[in-house]
């Protein structure tokens, strides 16, 4: 029996009489109980089912990390240029890396298929009664300024093409419409002027720029008469 047990037990308690065997105390002394409790206290709580929210600190850390990564990426992406990222890149080397010269016909072909062909048709013959033809049209192969103006502001009201009268709405590809660049408008007009049976000279980007500044005040679509007043049919 330990000193502690002795001091706690009453002298009359039969358990404190010499010779009495305290089975319980012998099996598990106070020190041991304290020891086991300490062990239990060191153990983690039982895992529970359910949702534990992500700690705020962790979220802030990840936020900062993403922010930093974004800044880093933004600063060092090198515009994804091949001479930065492609180890096989050689200056002026052939293949895909070679600087491709701007080809107005190629560009115009694509612009035409994606934008004009729906109405004027892929063969440029238009749709009788609805969309006038571009193939063989004097509006196309005549004065380039007139054609550029049509593309830049659109056309509405009656218009006569090769003896047929149309009356519809042609959309604008200028500032009040799809806002195409001088280069694109030069490409589309050049392409249309040289496709199918058309054989008219190319339209220069400079001419498109001149026309653009000369019609800066014009807001809506043209009527054909307005255009004919400025550029009579040849
Ligand atoms: C939504 C249909 C539509 C689209 C798209 C369209 N046009 Fe037109 N276009 C017309 C209509 C309709 C007219 C006749 C307008 C009128 O009646 O005043 C016309 C007239 C014209 C004319 C003058 C008449 C002629 O046939 O020569 C030209 C040139 C022309 N368009 C070129 C183009 C080009 C180039 C594009 C593409 C950049 C284009 N159009 C896109 C519907 C369209």
PDB file of N, CA, C and O in Angstrom, residues 113-150:
ATOM      1  N   UNK A 113     -16.032  34.858 -97.218  1.00  0.00           N
ATOM      2  CA  UNK A 113     -16.775  33.643 -96.867  1.00  0.00           C
ATOM      3  C   UNK A 113     -17.487  33.800 -95.527  1.00  0.00           C
ATOM      4  O   UNK A 113     -18.609  33.335 -95.347  1.00  0.00           O
ATOM      5  N   UNK A 114     -16.833  34.461 -94.573  1.00  0.00           N
ATOM      6  CA  UNK A 114     -17.429  34.589 -93.238  1.00  0.00           C
ATOM      7  C   UNK A 114     -18.447  35.704 -93.128  1.00  0.00           C
ATOM      8  O   UNK A 114     -19.230  35.715 -92.185  1.00  0.00           O
ATOM      9  N   UNK A 115     -18.423  36.684 -94.033  1.00  0.00           N
ATOM     10  CA  UNK A 115     -19.274  37.855 -93.831  1.00  0.00           C
ATOM     11  C   UNK A 115     -20.220  38.173 -94.986  1.00  0.00           C
ATOM     12  O   UNK A 115     -21.359  38.547 -94.733  1.00  0.00           O
ATOM     13  N   UNK A 116     -19.746  38.067 -96.202  1.00  0.00           N
ATOM     14  CA  UNK A 116     -20.565  38.540 -97.316  1.00  0.00           C
ATOM     15  C   UNK A 116     -21.304  37.404 -98.009  1.00  0.00           C
ATOM     16  O   UNK A 116     -22.400  37.614 -98.548  1.00  0.00           O
ATOM     17  N   UNK A 117     -20.717  36.208 -98.004  1.00  0.00           N
ATOM     18  CA  UNK A 117     -21.255  35.117 -98.814  1.00  0.00           C
ATOM     19  C   UNK A 117     -22.668  34.716 -98.395  1.00  0.00           C
ATOM     20  O   UNK A 117     -23.459  34.255 -99.232  1.00  0.00           O
ATOM     21  N   UNK A 118     -23.014  34.924 -97.117  1.00  0.00           N
ATOM     22  CA  UNK A 118     -24.348  34.548 -96.646  1.00  0.00           C
ATOM     23  C   UNK A 118     -25.421  35.266 -97.466  1.00  0.00           C
ATOM     24  O   UNK A 118     -26.471  34.694 -97.757  1.00  0.00           O
ATOM     25  N   UNK A 119     -25.171  36.507 -97.841  1.00  0.00           N
ATOM     26  CA  UNK A 119     -26.157  37.251 -98.633  1.00  0.00           C
ATOM     27  C   UNK A 119     -25.814  37.219-100.120  1.00  0.00           C
ATOM     28  O   UNK A 119     -26.645  36.891-100.954  1.00  0.00           O
ATOM     29  N   UNK A 120     -24.585  37.580-100.446  1.00  0.00           N
ATOM     30  CA  UNK A 120     -24.241  37.726-101.873  1.00  0.00           C
ATOM     31  C   UNK A 120     -23.848  36.402-102.514  1.00  0.00           C
ATOM     32  O   UNK A 120     -23.567  36.370-103.703  1.00  0.00           O
ATOM     33  N   UNK A 121     -23.807  35.320-101.730  1.00  0.00           N
ATOM     34  CA  UNK A 121     -23.508  33.961-102.191  1.00  0.00           C
ATOM     35  C   UNK A 121     -22.033  33.775-102.542  1.00  0.00           C
ATOM     36  O   UNK A 121     -21.347  34.724-102.925  1.00  0.00           O
ATOM     37  N   UNK A 122     -21.573  32.537-102.382  1.00  0.00           N
ATOM     38  CA  UNK A 122     -20.158  32.227-102.585  1.00  0.00           C
ATOM     39  C   UNK A 122     -19.723  32.516-104.022  1.00  0.00           C
ATOM     40  O   UNK A 122     -18.574  32.897-104.266  1.00  0.00           O
ATOM     41  N   UNK A 123     -20.650  32.363-104.982  1.00  0.00           N
ATOM     42  CA  UNK A 123     -20.279  32.625-106.373  1.00  0.00           C
ATOM     43  C   UNK A 123     -20.460  34.103-106.739  1.00  0.00           C
ATOM     44  O   UNK A 123     -20.278  34.478-107.899  1.00  0.00           O
ATOM     45  N   UNK A 124     -20.828  34.939-105.762  1.00  0.00           N
ATOM     46  CA  UNK A 124     -20.958  36.373-106.005  1.00  0.00           C
ATOM     47  C   UNK A 124     -22.130  36.747-106.892  1.00  0.00           C
ATOM     48  O   UNK A 124     -22.218  37.885-107.355  1.00  0.00           O
ATOM     49  N   UNK A 125     -23.041  35.796-107.143  1.00  0.00           N
ATOM     50  CA  UNK A 125     -24.149  36.091-108.059  1.00  0.00           C
ATOM     51  C   UNK A 125     -25.385  36.619-107.318  1.00  0.00           C
ATOM     52  O   UNK A 125     -26.380  36.975-107.950  1.00  0.00           O
ATOM     53  N   UNK A 126     -25.325  36.637-105.978  1.00  0.00           N
ATOM     54  CA  UNK A 126     -26.448  37.167-105.218  1.00  0.00           C
ATOM     55  C   UNK A 126     -27.670  36.273-105.284  1.00  0.00           C
ATOM     56  O   UNK A 126     -27.599  35.123-105.743  1.00  0.00           O
ATOM     57  N   UNK A 127     -28.812  36.799-104.836  1.00  0.00           N
ATOM     58  CA  UNK A 127     -30.083  36.078-104.867  1.00  0.00           C
ATOM     59  C   UNK A 127     -31.091  36.992-105.541  1.00  0.00           C
ATOM     60  O   UNK A 127     -31.332  38.100-105.050  1.00  0.00           O
ATOM     61  N   UNK A 128     -31.660  36.559-106.685  1.00  0.00           N
ATOM     62  CA  UNK A 128     -32.577  37.425-107.427  1.00  0.00           C
ATOM     63  C   UNK A 128     -33.683  37.977-106.528  1.00  0.00           C
ATOM     64  O   UNK A 128     -34.277  37.251-105.734  1.00  0.00           O
ATOM     65  N   UNK A 129     -33.891  39.277-106.617  1.00  0.00           N
ATOM     66  CA  UNK A 129     -34.960  39.913-105.854  1.00  0.00           C
ATOM     67  C   UNK A 129     -34.588  40.241-104.417  1.00  0.00           C
ATOM     68  O   UNK A 129     -35.323  40.955-103.736  1.00  0.00           O
ATOM     69  N   UNK A 130     -33.468  39.702-103.927  1.00  0.00           N
ATOM     70  CA  UNK A 130     -33.122  39.943-102.520  1.00  0.00           C
ATOM     71  C   UNK A 130     -31.726  40.566-102.373  1.00  0.00           C
ATOM     72  O   UNK A 130     -31.574  41.648-101.814  1.00  0.00           O
ATOM     73  N   UNK A 131     -30.713  39.849-102.876  1.00  0.00           N
ATOM     74  CA  UNK A 131     -29.341  40.326-102.717  1.00  0.00           C
ATOM     75  C   UNK A 131     -28.699  40.521-104.087  1.00  0.00           C
ATOM     76  O   UNK A 131     -28.621  39.571-104.878  1.00  0.00           O
ATOM     77  N   UNK A 132     -28.225  41.732-104.362  1.00  0.00           N
ATOM     78  CA  UNK A 132     -27.658  42.014-105.692  1.00  0.00           C
ATOM     79  C   UNK A 132     -26.343  41.274-105.914  1.00  0.00           C
ATOM     80  O   UNK A 132     -25.648  40.932-104.955  1.00  0.00           O
ATOM     81  N   UNK A 133     -25.995  41.024-107.180  1.00  0.00           N
ATOM     82  CA  UNK A 133     -24.740  40.318-107.481  1.00  0.00           C
ATOM     83  C   UNK A 133     -23.527  41.230-107.282  1.00  0.00           C
ATOM     84  O   UNK A 133     -23.625  42.446-107.436  1.00  0.00           O
ATOM     85  N   UNK A 134     -22.407  40.614-106.926  1.00  0.00           N
ATOM     86  CA  UNK A 134     -21.136  41.348-106.862  1.00  0.00           C
ATOM     87  C   UNK A 134     -20.300  41.029-108.105  1.00  0.00           C
ATOM     88  O   UNK A 134     -19.446  41.813-108.505  1.00  0.00           O
ATOM     89  N   UNK A 135     -20.570  39.855-108.675  1.00  0.00           N
ATOM     90  CA  UNK A 135     -19.871  39.459-109.899  1.00  0.00           C
ATOM     91  C   UNK A 135     -20.422  40.302-111.047  1.00  0.00           C
ATOM     92  O   UNK A 135     -21.612  40.257-111.351  1.00  0.00           O
ATOM     93  N   UNK A 136     -19.539  41.100-111.654  1.00  0.00           N
ATOM     94  CA  UNK A 136     -19.950  41.930-112.781  1.00  0.00           C
ATOM     95  C   UNK A 136     -20.721  43.181-112.400  1.00  0.00           C
ATOM     96  O   UNK A 136     -21.298  43.842-113.260  1.00  0.00           O
ATOM     97  N   UNK A 137     -20.762  43.536-111.143  1.00  0.00           N
ATOM     98  CA  UNK A 137     -21.486  44.748-110.726  1.00  0.00           C
ATOM     99  C   UNK A 137     -20.615  45.983-110.910  1.00  0.00           C
ATOM    100  O   UNK A 137     -19.466  46.020-110.459  1.00  0.00           O
ATOM    101  N   UNK A 138     -21.167  47.029-111.531  1.00  0.00           N
ATOM    102  CA  UNK A 138     -20.396  48.277-111.682  1.00  0.00           C
ATOM    103  C   UNK A 138     -20.104  48.945-110.336  1.00  0.00           C
ATOM    104  O   UNK A 138     -19.148  49.717-110.236  1.00  0.00           O
ATOM    105  N   UNK A 139     -20.906  48.644-109.305  1.00  0.00           N
ATOM    106  CA  UNK A 139     -20.636  49.195-107.976  1.00  0.00           C
ATOM    107  C   UNK A 139     -19.342  48.608-107.413  1.00  0.00           C
ATOM    108  O   UNK A 139     -18.690  49.220-106.560  1.00  0.00           O
ATOM    109  N   UNK A 140     -19.003  47.423-107.894  1.00  0.00           N
ATOM    110  CA  UNK A 140     -17.810  46.736-107.388  1.00  0.00           C
ATOM    111  C   UNK A 140     -16.570  47.110-108.208  1.00  0.00           C
ATOM    112  O   UNK A 140     -15.538  47.490-107.651  1.00  0.00           O
ATOM    113  N   UNK A 141     -16.708  47.007-109.521  1.00  0.00           N
ATOM    114  CA  UNK A 141     -15.520  47.197-110.354  1.00  0.00           C
ATOM    115  C   UNK A 141     -15.314  48.654-110.766  1.00  0.00           C
ATOM    116  O   UNK A 141     -14.273  48.998-111.317  1.00  0.00           O
ATOM    117  N   UNK A 142     -16.318  49.517-110.468  1.00  0.00           N
ATOM    118  CA  UNK A 142     -16.170  50.945-110.780  1.00  0.00           C
ATOM    119  C   UNK A 142     -15.288  51.647-109.766  1.00  0.00           C
ATOM    120  O   UNK A 142     -14.393  51.034-109.163  1.00  0.00           O
ATOM    121  N   UNK A 143     -15.588  52.928-109.534  1.00  0.00           N
ATOM    122  CA  UNK A 143     -14.777  53.741-108.619  1.00  0.00           C
ATOM    123  C   UNK A 143     -14.588  53.032-107.277  1.00  0.00           C
ATOM    124  O   UNK A 143     -15.567  52.694-106.613  1.00  0.00           O
ATOM    125  N   UNK A 144     -13.324  52.808-106.879  1.00  0.00           N
ATOM    126  CA  UNK A 144     -13.082  52.081-105.624  1.00  0.00           C
ATOM    127  C   UNK A 144     -13.630  52.823-104.403  1.00  0.00           C
ATOM    128  O   UNK A 144     -14.064  52.186-103.440  1.00  0.00           O
ATOM    129  N   UNK A 145     -13.632  54.185-104.466  1.00  0.00           N
ATOM    130  CA  UNK A 145     -14.152  54.961-103.331  1.00  0.00           C
ATOM    131  C   UNK A 145     -15.615  54.604-103.038  1.00  0.00           C
ATOM    132  O   UNK A 145     -16.023  54.502-101.881  1.00  0.00           O
ATOM    133  N   UNK A 146     -16.374  54.428-104.099  1.00  0.00           N
ATOM    134  CA  UNK A 146     -17.808  54.132-103.951  1.00  0.00           C
ATOM    135  C   UNK A 146     -17.996  52.788-103.249  1.00  0.00           C
ATOM    136  O   UNK A 146     -18.805  52.653-102.331  1.00  0.00           O
ATOM    137  N   UNK A 147     -17.231  51.804-103.678  1.00  0.00           N
ATOM    138  CA  UNK A 147     -17.298  50.463-103.094  1.00  0.00           C
ATOM    139  C   UNK A 147     -16.883  50.507-101.615  1.00  0.00           C
ATOM    140  O   UNK A 147     -17.564  49.977-100.736  1.00  0.00           O
ATOM    141  N   UNK A 148     -15.772  51.224-101.350  1.00  0.00           N
ATOM    142  CA  UNK A 148     -15.283  51.321 -99.961  1.00  0.00           C
ATOM    143  C   UNK A 148     -16.342  51.977 -99.084  1.00  0.00           C
ATOM    144  O   UNK A 148     -16.593  51.548 -97.949  1.00  0.00           O
ATOM    145  N   UNK A 149     -17.022  53.000 -99.636  1.00  0.00           N
ATOM    146  CA  UNK A 149     -18.062  53.680 -98.849  1.00  0.00           C
ATOM    147  C   UNK A 149     -19.219  52.740 -98.528  1.00  0.00           C
ATOM    148  O   UNK A 149     -19.767  52.784 -97.425  1.00  0.00           O
ATOM    149  N   UNK A 150     -19.587  51.894 -99.494  1.00  0.00           N
ATOM    150  CA  UNK A 150     -20.674  50.930 -99.237  1.00  0.00           C
ATOM    151  C   UNK A 150     -20.285  50.007 -98.086  1.00  0.00           C
ATOM    152  O   UNK A 150     -21.062  49.788 -97.154  1.00  0.00           O
TER     153      UNK A 150
END
